[in-house]
PDB file of C-alpha atoms in Angstrom:
ATOM      1  CA  LEU T   3      14.713  15.466 -10.578  1.00 36.00           C
ATOM      2  CA  LEU T   4      17.565  16.748  -8.447  1.00 35.00           C
ATOM      3  CA  ALA T   5      16.698  17.721  -4.887  1.00 36.00           C
ATOM      4  CA  VAL T   6      16.619  21.477  -4.237  1.00 35.00           C
ATOM      5  CA  CYS T   7      18.189  22.837  -1.021  1.00 35.00           C
ATOM      6  CA  LEU T   8      17.199  26.221   0.418  1.00 34.00           C
ATOM      7  CA  SER T   9      19.870  26.313   3.129  1.00 36.00           C
ATOM      8  CA  ALA T  10      23.418  27.460   2.481  1.00 39.00           C
ATOM      9  CA  THR T  11      25.120  24.307   3.747  1.00 40.00           C
ATOM     10  CA  GLY T  12      24.605  20.619   4.467  1.00 42.00           C
ATOM     11  CA  CYS T  13      22.595  19.688   1.375  1.00 40.00           C
ATOM     12  CA  SER T  14      23.270  17.206  -1.415  1.00 44.00           C
ATOM     13  CA  SER T  15      21.022  15.507  -3.941  1.00 51.00           C
ATOM     14  CA  LYS T  16      20.417  11.770  -4.005  1.00 58.00           C
ATOM     15  CA  THR T  17      22.443  11.667  -7.190  1.00 63.00           C
ATOM     16  CA  GLU T  18      25.406  13.295  -5.495  1.00 73.00           C
ATOM     17  CA  GLU T  19      25.182  10.804  -2.640  1.00 89.00           C
ATOM     18  CA  TYR T  20      24.837   7.784  -4.930  1.00 96.00           C
ATOM     19  CA  PRO T  21      26.545   5.392  -4.614  1.00 97.00           C
ATOM     20  CA  SER T  22      27.336   5.397  -0.920  1.00 96.00           C
ATOM     21  CA  LYS T  23      27.760   1.627  -0.579  1.00 97.00           C
ATOM     22  CA  PRO T  24      28.679  -1.379  -2.753  1.00 97.00           C
ATOM     23  CA  ILE T  25      26.408  -2.324  -5.652  1.00 98.00           C
ATOM     24  CA  GLU T  26      25.284  -5.907  -6.246  1.00 97.00           C
ATOM     25  CA  LEU T  27      25.422  -7.185  -9.818  1.00 96.00           C
ATOM     26  CA  VAL T  28      23.471 -10.410 -10.275  1.00 95.00           C
ATOM     27  CA  ILE T  29      24.417 -12.648 -13.198  1.00 93.00           C
ATOM     28  CA  PRO T  30      21.663 -15.245 -13.718  1.00 89.00           C
ATOM     29  CA  TRP T  31      23.998 -17.889 -15.154  1.00 83.00           C
ATOM     30  CA  SER T  32      26.804 -20.004 -13.790  1.00 79.00           C
ATOM     31  CA  ALA T  33      30.397 -18.851 -13.394  1.00 82.00           C
ATOM     32  CA  GLY T  34      32.537 -19.308 -16.491  1.00 79.00           C
ATOM     33  CA  GLY T  35      29.717 -18.918 -19.024  1.00 80.00           C
ATOM     34  CA  GLY T  36      29.639 -16.201 -21.656  1.00 82.00           C
ATOM     35  CA  THR T  37      27.439 -13.812 -19.696  1.00 87.00           C
ATOM     36  CA  ASP T  38      29.566 -14.263 -16.579  1.00 89.00           C
ATOM     37  CA  VAL T  39      32.837 -13.604 -18.423  1.00 88.00           C
ATOM     38  CA  ALA T  40      31.464 -10.477 -20.102  1.00 89.00           C
ATOM     39  CA  GLY T  41      29.863  -9.272 -16.866  1.00 90.00           C
ATOM     40  CA  ARG T  42      33.088  -9.497 -14.919  1.00 91.00           C
ATOM     41  CA  LEU T  43      34.903  -7.696 -17.736  1.00 90.00           C
ATOM     42  CA  TYR T  44      32.756  -4.578 -17.569  1.00 92.00           C
ATOM     43  CA  ALA T  45      32.239  -4.665 -13.780  1.00 93.00           C
ATOM     44  CA  SER T  46      35.754  -3.347 -13.147  1.00 92.00           C
ATOM     45  CA  TYR T  47      35.129  -0.390 -15.465  1.00 95.00           C
ATOM     46  CA  LEU T  48      31.779   0.309 -13.807  1.00 94.00           C
ATOM     47  CA  GLU T  49      33.551   0.308 -10.440  1.00 95.00           C
ATOM     48  CA  LYS T  50      35.985   2.920 -11.702  1.00 95.00           C
ATOM     49  CA  GLU T  51      33.234   5.119 -13.125  1.00 96.00           C
ATOM     50  CA  LEU T  52      30.994   4.957 -10.045  1.00 96.00           C
ATOM     51  CA  GLY T  53      33.754   4.906  -7.439  1.00 96.00           C
ATOM     52  CA  THR T  54      32.401   1.943  -5.493  1.00 97.00           C
ATOM     53  CA  THR T  55      32.672  -1.834  -5.273  1.00 96.00           C
ATOM     54  CA  ILE T  56      30.608  -4.022  -7.616  1.00 96.00           C
ATOM     55  CA  ASN T  57      29.858  -7.350  -5.951  1.00 96.00           C
ATOM     56  CA  VAL T  58      29.192  -9.975  -8.662  1.00 94.00           C
ATOM     57  CA  VAL T  59      26.758 -12.739  -7.682  1.00 93.00           C
ATOM     58  CA  ASN T  60      26.053 -15.807  -9.837  1.00 91.00           C
ATOM     59  CA  ASN T  61      22.665 -17.479  -9.540  1.00 85.00           C
ATOM     60  CA  ASP T  62      21.770 -19.834 -12.374  1.00 76.00           C
ATOM     61  CA  ALA T  63      18.325 -20.874 -11.156  1.00 69.00           C
ATOM     62  CA  GLY T  64      15.115 -20.863 -13.151  1.00 63.00           C
ATOM     63  CA  ASN T  65      16.345 -20.072 -16.678  1.00 68.00           C
ATOM     64  CA  GLY T  66      17.143 -16.546 -15.505  1.00 86.00           C
ATOM     65  CA  TRP T  67      13.679 -15.722 -14.267  1.00 90.00           C
ATOM     66  CA  VAL T  68      14.363 -16.363 -10.585  1.00 90.00           C
ATOM     67  CA  ASN T  69      16.741 -13.416 -10.802  1.00 92.00           C
ATOM     68  CA  TRP T  70      14.620 -11.233 -13.081  1.00 95.00           C
ATOM     69  CA  LEU T  71      11.722 -11.631 -10.669  1.00 95.00           C
ATOM     70  CA  GLY T  72      14.209 -10.609  -7.993  1.00 94.00           C
ATOM     71  CA  CYS T  73      14.954  -7.492 -10.029  1.00 96.00           C
ATOM     72  CA  TYR T  74      11.245  -6.767 -10.409  1.00 97.00           C
ATOM     73  CA  GLU T  75      10.776  -6.972  -6.641  1.00 96.00           C
ATOM     74  CA  ALA T  76      14.074  -5.338  -5.579  1.00 96.00           C
ATOM     75  CA  GLU T  77      14.390  -2.038  -3.772  1.00 97.00           C
ATOM     76  CA  PRO T  78      14.504   0.652  -6.499  1.00 97.00           C
ATOM     77  CA  ASP T  79      17.538   2.447  -5.109  1.00 97.00           C
ATOM     78  CA  GLY T  80      20.185   1.701  -7.739  1.00 97.00           C
ATOM     79  CA  TYR T  81      22.070  -0.863  -5.667  1.00 98.00           C
ATOM     80  CA  ASN T  82      20.620  -3.918  -7.413  1.00 96.00           C
ATOM     81  CA  LEU T  83      21.645  -4.454 -11.028  1.00 97.00           C
ATOM     82  CA  TYR T  84      20.972  -7.559 -13.112  1.00 97.00           C
ATOM     83  CA  THR T  85      22.293  -8.826 -16.411  1.00 96.00           C
ATOM     84  CA  THR T  86      19.667  -9.934 -18.891  1.00 94.00           C
ATOM     85  CA  ASN T  87      19.841 -11.976 -22.064  1.00 93.00           C
ATOM     86  CA  PHE T  88      17.565 -11.645 -25.049  1.00 94.00           C
ATOM     87  CA  PRO T  89      15.958 -13.828 -26.334  1.00 94.00           C
ATOM     88  CA  ALA T  90      16.220 -15.959 -23.137  1.00 91.00           C
ATOM     89  CA  PHE T  91      14.259 -13.243 -21.308  1.00 94.00           C
ATOM     90  CA  PHE T  92      11.247 -13.993 -23.505  1.00 95.00           C
ATOM     91  CA  SER T  93      10.779 -17.344 -21.811  1.00 91.00           C
ATOM     92  CA  CYS T  94       8.335 -15.253 -19.753  1.00 93.00           C
ATOM     93  CA  TYR T  95       5.861 -16.124 -22.534  1.00 94.00           C
ATOM     94  CA  ASP T  96       6.105 -19.833 -21.710  1.00 92.00           C
ATOM     95  CA  PRO T  97       2.542 -20.665 -20.596  1.00 92.00           C
ATOM     96  CA  GLU T  98       3.871 -23.168 -18.070  1.00 90.00           C
ATOM     97  CA  MET T  99       5.839 -20.457 -16.244  1.00 87.00           C
ATOM     98  CA  ASN T 100       2.800 -18.245 -15.570  1.00 89.00           C
ATOM     99  CA  HIS T 101       4.838 -15.028 -15.544  1.00 92.00           C
ATOM    100  CA  THR T 102       2.953 -11.765 -15.927  1.00 95.00           C
ATOM    101  CA  GLN T 103       6.064  -9.584 -16.131  1.00 96.00           C
ATOM    102  CA  ARG T 104       7.188  -8.381 -19.559  1.00 97.00           C
ATOM    103  CA  TRP T 105      10.191  -6.474 -20.881  1.00 96.00           C
ATOM    104  CA  ASP T 106       8.652  -3.040 -20.196  1.00 96.00           C
ATOM    105  CA  ASP T 107       8.349  -3.787 -16.463  1.00 97.00           C
ATOM    106  CA  PHE T 108      12.071  -3.039 -16.045  1.00 98.00           C
ATOM    107  CA  ALA T 109      14.476  -0.134 -16.533  1.00 98.00           C
ATOM    108  CA  TYR T 110      17.188  -0.678 -19.133  1.00 97.00           C
ATOM    109  CA  ILE T 111      20.782   0.441 -18.722  1.00 97.00           C
ATOM    110  CA  CYS T 112      22.723  -0.773 -21.730  1.00 96.00           C
ATOM    111  CA  ASN T 113      23.315  -3.682 -24.065  1.00 97.00           C
ATOM    112  CA  PHE T 114      26.965  -4.653 -23.777  1.00 95.00           C
ATOM    113  CA  CYS T 115      27.462  -7.747 -25.919  1.00 95.00           C
ATOM    114  CA  THR T 116      26.041  -9.495 -28.962  1.00 96.00           C
ATOM    115  CA  ASP T 117      27.322 -13.062 -29.118  1.00 95.00           C
ATOM    116  CA  THR T 118      26.759 -15.246 -32.204  1.00 97.00           C
ATOM    117  CA  ASN T 119      25.528 -18.822 -31.866  1.00 97.00           C
ATOM    118  CA  LEU T 120      27.991 -21.596 -32.579  1.00 95.00           C
ATOM    119  CA  LEU T 121      27.768 -25.352 -33.182  1.00 97.00           C
ATOM    120  CA  VAL T 122      30.631 -27.385 -31.698  1.00 97.00           C
ATOM    121  CA  THR T 123      31.587 -30.954 -30.961  1.00 97.00           C
ATOM    122  CA  ARG T 124      34.264 -32.384 -28.696  1.00 95.00           C
ATOM    123  CA  LYS T 125      37.865 -32.430 -29.860  1.00 94.00           C
ATOM    124  CA  GLY T 126      38.748 -35.601 -31.715  1.00 93.00           C
ATOM    125  CA  PHE T 127      35.181 -36.456 -32.746  1.00 95.00           C
ATOM    126  CA  GLU T 128      35.301 -37.124 -36.476  1.00 95.00           C
ATOM    127  CA  ILE T 129      31.935 -35.460 -37.191  1.00 96.00           C
ATOM    128  CA  ASN T 130      33.377 -31.950 -37.414  1.00 96.00           C
ATOM    129  CA  THR T 131      31.929 -30.337 -40.562  1.00 98.00           C
ATOM    130  CA  VAL T 132      28.402 -29.285 -41.513  1.00 98.00           C
ATOM    131  CA  GLU T 133      28.297 -31.954 -44.221  1.00 97.00           C
ATOM    132  CA  LYS T 134      29.321 -34.696 -41.786  1.00 97.00           C
ATOM    133  CA  PHE T 135      26.981 -33.264 -39.132  1.00 96.00           C
ATOM    134  CA  LEU T 136      23.936 -33.345 -41.399  1.00 95.00           C
ATOM    135  CA  ASP T 137      24.746 -36.813 -42.681  1.00 94.00           C
ATOM    136  CA  TYR T 138      25.296 -38.075 -39.130  1.00 94.00           C
ATOM    137  CA  CYS T 139      22.032 -36.586 -37.875  1.00 92.00           C
ATOM    138  CA  LEU T 140      20.019 -37.903 -40.812  1.00 90.00           C
ATOM    139  CA  ASN T 141      21.383 -41.435 -40.469  1.00 90.00           C
ATOM    140  CA  ASN T 142      21.479 -41.948 -36.708  1.00 87.00           C
ATOM    141  CA  GLU T 143      18.593 -42.111 -34.260  1.00 81.00           C
ATOM    142  CA  ASP T 144      20.577 -41.469 -31.106  1.00 82.00           C
ATOM    143  CA  VAL T 145      22.108 -38.072 -31.930  1.00 87.00           C
ATOM    144  CA  VAL T 146      22.091 -35.676 -28.988  1.00 86.00           C
ATOM    145  CA  ILE T 147      22.379 -31.940 -29.628  1.00 90.00           C
ATOM    146  CA  ALA T 148      22.533 -30.058 -26.335  1.00 90.00           C
ATOM    147  CA  VAL T 149      21.338 -26.519 -25.682  1.00 89.00           C
ATOM    148  CA  THR T 150      21.498 -24.485 -22.500  1.00 80.00           C
ATOM    149  CA  VAL T 151      17.983 -23.159 -21.891  1.00 77.00           C
ATOM    150  CA  THR T 152      14.566 -23.933 -23.351  1.00 79.00           C
ATOM    151  CA  GLY T 153      13.542 -20.831 -25.286  1.00 84.00           C
ATOM    152  CA  GLY T 154      17.058 -19.368 -25.123  1.00 87.00           C
ATOM    153  CA  ASP T 155      19.180 -18.205 -28.039  1.00 92.00           C
ATOM    154  CA  ASP T 156      20.887 -21.536 -28.709  1.00 91.00           C
ATOM    155  CA  HIS T 157      17.610 -23.440 -28.481  1.00 90.00           C
ATOM    156  CA  ILE T 158      16.104 -20.991 -30.954  1.00 92.00           C
ATOM    157  CA  ALA T 159      19.062 -21.429 -33.323  1.00 94.00           C
ATOM    158  CA  TYR T 160      18.430 -25.168 -33.101  1.00 92.00           C
ATOM    159  CA  LEU T 161      14.717 -24.724 -33.884  1.00 90.00           C
ATOM    160  CA  LYS T 162      15.555 -22.499 -36.842  1.00 92.00           C
ATOM    161  CA  MET T 163      17.912 -25.202 -38.106  1.00 93.00           C
ATOM    162  CA  LEU T 164      15.147 -27.803 -37.870  1.00 90.00           C
ATOM    163  CA  ASP T 165      12.746 -25.448 -39.600  1.00 89.00           C
ATOM    164  CA  ALA T 166      15.228 -24.877 -42.443  1.00 92.00           C
ATOM    165  CA  ILE T 167      15.980 -28.598 -42.847  1.00 91.00           C
ATOM    166  CA  PRO T 168      12.870 -30.477 -41.648  1.00 87.00           C
ATOM    167  CA  GLU T 169      14.492 -33.878 -42.194  1.00 85.00           C
ATOM    168  CA  LEU T 170      16.587 -33.338 -39.080  1.00 84.00           C
ATOM    169  CA  ALA T 171      15.206 -35.299 -36.154  1.00 68.00           C
ATOM    170  CA  ASP T 172      14.498 -33.708 -32.799  1.00 67.00           C
ATOM    171  CA  HIS T 173      17.127 -35.023 -30.408  1.00 68.00           C
ATOM    172  CA  THR T 174      17.675 -31.955 -28.235  1.00 70.00           C
ATOM    173  CA  VAL T 175      18.524 -32.394 -24.552  1.00 71.00           C
ATOM    174  CA  PRO T 176      17.922 -28.974 -22.946  1.00 67.00           C
ATOM    175  CA  MET T 177      20.228 -28.245 -20.025  1.00 66.00           C
ATOM    176  CA  HIS T 178      20.351 -25.376 -17.636  1.00 59.00           C
ATOM    177  CA  ALA T 179      23.903 -24.057 -17.379  1.00 58.00           C
ATOM    178  CA  ASN T 180      26.693 -23.863 -19.897  1.00 61.00           C
ATOM    179  CA  SER T 181      29.227 -25.355 -17.488  1.00 61.00           C
ATOM    180  CA  ASN T 182      27.078 -28.497 -17.151  1.00 74.00           C
ATOM    181  CA  LEU T 183      26.665 -28.622 -20.898  1.00 81.00           C
ATOM    182  CA  THR T 184      30.415 -28.578 -21.455  1.00 84.00           C
ATOM    183  CA  GLN T 185      30.966 -31.444 -19.030  1.00 86.00           C
ATOM    184  CA  GLU T 186      28.331 -33.505 -20.833  1.00 88.00           C
ATOM    185  CA  LEU T 187      29.917 -32.783 -24.218  1.00 92.00           C
ATOM    186  CA  LEU T 188      33.496 -33.511 -23.176  1.00 90.00           C
ATOM    187  CA  GLY T 189      32.380 -36.657 -21.380  1.00 90.00           C
ATOM    188  CA  GLY T 190      30.767 -37.969 -24.561  1.00 89.00           C
ATOM    189  CA  PHE T 191      27.223 -37.940 -23.156  1.00 90.00           C
ATOM    190  CA  VAL T 192      26.092 -35.537 -25.885  1.00 91.00           C
ATOM    191  CA  ASP T 193      27.397 -35.332 -29.442  1.00 93.00           C
ATOM    192  CA  PHE T 194      27.049 -31.640 -30.233  1.00 95.00           C
ATOM    193  CA  MET T 195      26.477 -28.400 -28.381  1.00 94.00           C
ATOM    194  CA  ILE T 196      25.066 -25.080 -29.508  1.00 94.00           C
ATOM    195  CA  CYS T 197      26.609 -22.245 -27.529  1.00 92.00           C
ATOM    196  CA  ASN T 198      28.182 -18.879 -28.442  1.00 93.00           C
ATOM    197  CA  VAL T 199      31.383 -17.678 -30.041  1.00 94.00           C
ATOM    198  CA  GLY T 200      32.272 -16.066 -26.719  1.00 90.00           C
ATOM    199  CA  ASN T 201      32.376 -19.510 -25.097  1.00 88.00           C
ATOM    200  CA  LEU T 202      35.449 -20.353 -27.169  1.00 89.00           C
ATOM    201  CA  ALA T 203      37.538 -18.222 -24.805  1.00 85.00           C
ATOM    202  CA  THR T 204      36.947 -20.726 -21.995  1.00 84.00           C
ATOM    203  CA  LEU T 205      36.362 -23.926 -24.005  1.00 86.00           C
ATOM    204  CA  GLY T 206      39.686 -23.532 -25.821  1.00 81.00           C
ATOM    205  CA  ASP T 207      41.142 -26.652 -27.395  1.00 88.00           C
ATOM    206  CA  ASN T 208      38.547 -28.917 -25.802  1.00 92.00           C
ATOM    207  CA  VAL T 209      36.046 -28.437 -28.625  1.00 95.00           C
ATOM    208  CA  GLU T 210      35.946 -28.490 -32.405  1.00 96.00           C
ATOM    209  CA  PRO T 211      33.886 -25.625 -33.913  1.00 97.00           C
ATOM    210  CA  ILE T 212      31.668 -26.727 -36.803  1.00 98.00           C
ATOM    211  CA  CYS T 213      29.857 -23.554 -37.874  1.00 98.00           C
ATOM    212  CA  VAL T 214      28.325 -20.275 -36.743  1.00 98.00           C
ATOM    213  CA  PHE T 215      24.678 -19.367 -37.209  1.00 98.00           C
ATOM    214  CA  SER T 216      24.880 -15.954 -38.871  1.00 97.00           C
ATOM    215  CA  ALA T 217      24.447 -14.262 -42.227  1.00 95.00           C
ATOM    216  CA  GLU T 218      28.189 -13.659 -42.466  1.00 96.00           C
ATOM    217  CA  ARG T 219      31.233 -15.104 -40.727  1.00 97.00           C
ATOM    218  CA  ASP T 220      31.776 -13.732 -37.249  1.00 96.00           C
ATOM    219  CA  ALA T 221      34.625 -11.213 -37.065  1.00 94.00           C
ATOM    220  CA  LEU T 222      35.834 -12.836 -33.841  1.00 94.00           C
ATOM    221  CA  ALA T 223      36.028 -16.282 -35.456  1.00 94.00           C
ATOM    222  CA  PRO T 224      36.568 -15.647 -39.182  1.00 96.00           C
ATOM    223  CA  ASP T 225      37.899 -19.158 -39.889  1.00 96.00           C
ATOM    224  CA  ILE T 226      34.625 -20.814 -38.826  1.00 97.00           C
ATOM    225  CA  PRO T 227      32.159 -21.144 -41.740  1.00 98.00           C
ATOM    226  CA  THR T 228      28.502 -20.230 -41.455  1.00 98.00           C
ATOM    227  CA  PHE T 229      25.811 -22.894 -41.455  1.00 98.00           C
ATOM    228  CA  ASN T 230      24.159 -21.041 -44.337  1.00 98.00           C
ATOM    229  CA  GLU T 231      27.190 -21.034 -46.628  1.00 98.00           C
ATOM    230  CA  GLU T 232      27.927 -24.691 -45.968  1.00 98.00           C
ATOM    231  CA  CYS T 233      24.321 -25.691 -46.660  1.00 97.00           C
ATOM    232  CA  ALA T 234      24.320 -23.685 -49.895  1.00 97.00           C
ATOM    233  CA  ALA T 235      27.454 -25.523 -51.036  1.00 97.00           C
ATOM    234  CA  LEU T 236      25.686 -28.829 -50.318  1.00 96.00           C
ATOM    235  CA  GLY T 237      22.689 -27.886 -52.462  1.00 95.00           C
ATOM    236  CA  TYR T 238      20.241 -26.886 -49.739  1.00 94.00           C
ATOM    237  CA  GLU T 239      18.293 -23.900 -51.040  1.00 91.00           C
ATOM    238  CA  GLY T 240      17.053 -20.948 -49.013  1.00 92.00           C
ATOM    239  CA  VAL T 241      18.737 -21.885 -45.718  1.00 95.00           C
ATOM    240  CA  ASP T 242      19.010 -18.720 -43.618  1.00 96.00           C
ATOM    241  CA  VAL T 243      19.640 -19.600 -39.978  1.00 96.00           C
ATOM    242  CA  ASN T 244      20.841 -16.711 -37.808  1.00 95.00           C
ATOM    243  CA  GLY T 245      21.127 -16.621 -34.037  1.00 95.00           C
ATOM    244  CA  ALA T 246      22.783 -14.681 -31.234  1.00 96.00           C
ATOM    245  CA  THR T 247      22.250 -13.512 -27.691  1.00 94.00           C
ATOM    246  CA  ASN T 248      22.108  -9.848 -26.737  1.00 96.00           C
ATOM    247  CA  ARG T 249      23.415  -9.353 -23.215  1.00 95.00           C
ATOM    248  CA  GLY T 250      22.503  -6.234 -21.292  1.00 96.00           C
ATOM    249  CA  LEU T 251      21.940  -4.729 -17.880  1.00 97.00           C
ATOM    250  CA  ILE T 252      18.638  -3.915 -16.175  1.00 97.00           C
ATOM    251  CA  MET T 253      17.402  -2.522 -12.865  1.00 98.00           C
ATOM    252  CA  PRO T 254      14.030  -2.037 -11.132  1.00 98.00           C
ATOM    253  CA  LYS T 255      11.760   0.250 -13.130  1.00 96.00           C
ATOM    254  CA  ASP T 256      11.170   2.740 -10.305  1.00 97.00           C
ATOM    255  CA  VAL T 257      14.816   3.642  -9.640  1.00 98.00           C
ATOM    256  CA  PRO T 258      14.813   7.490  -9.541  1.00 97.00           C
ATOM    257  CA  ALA T 259      15.482   9.007 -12.953  1.00 97.00           C
ATOM    258  CA  ASP T 260      18.566  10.915 -11.815  1.00 97.00           C
ATOM    259  CA  ILE T 261      20.169   7.755 -10.404  1.00 98.00           C
ATOM    260  CA  GLN T 262      19.206   5.831 -13.533  1.00 97.00           C
ATOM    261  CA  LYS T 263      20.991   8.456 -15.632  1.00 97.00           C
ATOM    262  CA  LYS T 264      24.100   8.277 -13.474  1.00 97.00           C
ATOM    263  CA  ILE T 265      24.227   4.497 -13.855  1.00 97.00           C
ATOM    264  CA  VAL T 266      23.652   4.604 -17.616  1.00 97.00           C
ATOM    265  CA  ASP T 267      26.275   7.311 -18.114  1.00 97.00           C
ATOM    266  CA  ALA T 268      28.808   5.403 -16.009  1.00 97.00           C
ATOM    267  CA  PHE T 269      28.133   2.194 -17.876  1.00 96.00           C
ATOM    268  CA  VAL T 270      28.396   3.747 -21.337  1.00 96.00           C
ATOM    269  CA  ASN T 271      31.588   5.607 -20.389  1.00 97.00           C
ATOM    270  CA  GLY T 272      33.132   2.420 -19.037  1.00 96.00           C
ATOM    271  CA  MET T 273      32.113   0.353 -22.049  1.00 96.00           C
ATOM    272  CA  ASN T 274      33.614   2.933 -24.405  1.00 97.00           C
ATOM    273  CA  ASP T 275      36.964   2.842 -22.651  1.00 97.00           C
ATOM    274  CA  PRO T 276      39.393   1.587 -25.344  1.00 97.00           C
ATOM    275  CA  GLN T 277      40.851  -0.927 -22.896  1.00 97.00           C
ATOM    276  CA  CYS T 278      37.383  -2.320 -22.176  1.00 96.00           C
ATOM    277  CA  LYS T 279      36.828  -2.843 -25.899  1.00 96.00           C
ATOM    278  CA  GLN T 280      40.183  -4.596 -26.104  1.00 96.00           C
ATOM    279  CA  ASP T 281      39.307  -6.787 -23.119  1.00 94.00           C
ATOM    280  CA  PHE T 282      36.151  -7.919 -24.917  1.00 94.00           C
ATOM    281  CA  LEU T 283      38.135  -8.628 -28.076  1.00 93.00           C
ATOM    282  CA  ASN T 284      40.774 -10.593 -26.162  1.00 91.00           C
ATOM    283  CA  ASN T 285      38.042 -12.775 -24.661  1.00 89.00           C
ATOM    284  CA  GLN T 286      36.219 -13.274 -27.985  1.00 90.00           C
ATOM    285  CA  MET T 287      33.243 -11.273 -26.759  1.00 92.00           C
ATOM    286  CA  GLY T 288      31.164  -9.298 -29.235  1.00 94.00           C
ATOM    287  CA  TRP T 289      31.374  -5.799 -27.724  1.00 96.00           C
ATOM    288  CA  ASN T 290      28.162  -3.981 -28.648  1.00 96.00           C
ATOM    289  CA  CYS T 291      27.282  -0.957 -26.527  1.00 97.00           C
ATOM    290  CA  ILE T 292      23.704   0.205 -27.136  1.00 97.00           C
ATOM    291  CA  SER T 293      21.790   2.442 -24.724  1.00 97.00           C
ATOM    292  CA  GLY T 294      18.817   4.802 -24.513  1.00 96.00           C
ATOM    293  CA  ASP T 295      16.103   4.768 -27.162  1.00 96.00           C
ATOM    294  CA  GLU T 296      18.203   2.611 -29.469  1.00 97.00           C
ATOM    295  CA  TYR T 297      18.321  -0.143 -26.851  1.00 97.00           C
ATOM    296  CA  ILE T 298      14.576   0.063 -26.266  1.00 97.00           C
ATOM    297  CA  GLU T 299      13.918  -0.188 -30.014  1.00 97.00           C
ATOM    298  CA  LEU T 300      16.189  -3.247 -30.206  1.00 95.00           C
ATOM    299  CA  ILE T 301      14.200  -4.969 -27.451  1.00 96.00           C
ATOM    300  CA  LYS T 302      10.864  -4.029 -29.036  1.00 97.00           C
ATOM    301  CA  SER T 303      11.888  -5.484 -32.378  1.00 95.00           C
ATOM    302  CA  GLU T 304      13.183  -8.672 -30.726  1.00 94.00           C
ATOM    303  CA  ASP T 305       9.927  -8.990 -28.793  1.00 96.00           C
ATOM    304  CA  GLU T 306       7.848  -8.644 -31.958  1.00 96.00           C
ATOM    305  CA  PHE T 307       9.986 -11.214 -33.794  1.00 92.00           C
ATOM    306  CA  TYR T 308       9.851 -13.634 -30.876  1.00 94.00           C
ATOM    307  CA  GLN T 309       6.058 -13.486 -30.634  1.00 95.00           C
ATOM    308  CA  SER T 310       5.453 -13.710 -34.385  1.00 95.00           C
ATOM    309  CA  THR T 311       8.097 -16.261 -35.378  1.00 91.00           C
ATOM    310  CA  ILE T 312       9.682 -18.038 -32.418  1.00 91.00           C
ATOM    311  CA  MET T 313       6.653 -18.734 -30.236  1.00 93.00           C
ATOM    312  CA  PRO T 314       4.971 -20.796 -32.992  1.00 92.00           C
ATOM    313  CA  LEU T 315       8.167 -22.863 -33.298  1.00 86.00           C
ATOM    314  CA  LEU T 316       8.099 -23.425 -29.531  1.00 87.00           C
ATOM    315  CA  GLY T 317       4.412 -24.335 -29.580  1.00 88.00           C
ATOM    316  CA  TRP T 318       3.466 -21.400 -27.367  1.00 91.00           C
TER     317      TRP T 318
END
């Protein structure tokens, strides 16, 4: 609620005063990754809407949860914002992590990006189609398919692929940050990498896209076939492997409601700026602004799916 002043002068609400200093935006992944690129895109628009500096901080420790615990424990004053990725956030269910925090222990600002999963190999590697990929995996014991985070969106896409085609052997090498993953791929230490369509903006001509994991071709990469359509053409029946990451923004749950509203309104206004949409398009980012009850319902449905379908695949 807004503060009420009984005197004629010298009074302003907390909302009117906010923000009175720079805001810190923590991105729990390394610089140059998809979340980092998208975060820096919208940060400039958030600065314009709120009239203050947004200091972007990258911290890629702990599969995101070092930072999300930081959000949980941060001062609830609106000066500490954190990007979050679903389904990577649901690694909180990993019994080895011993986290008690769940999605409803945070306040949600807005989803800003939905980024489809993508299978790539290094440029010049002859195994560059789904048919060649499947044949290579089924006939070689030393195949290495790299993913960024255990329990993250690309790892889940990989597990769904194994579930759809059980003959595929488990050769995954989980790694922590996308930048490390790229170095391993380009250096020939891993054969394939599952990442996101948005990563193509920075990977450029260094990689050869093989397929996307979605029901239909991604509008940002329409020339890349889907895993499903390629498998159907090869005679595999019932293959339906879909995967993506939903990137959003959270803050401590107890930030005052009026400040929360100001942040959400500023974020939504900035995201809906036509130039912001164009910036996302230019960087092959799947602009997807969802806020309020619709965002909460999205997270609820993802949580239910993760617990019912993904956790059994992970052995949790």
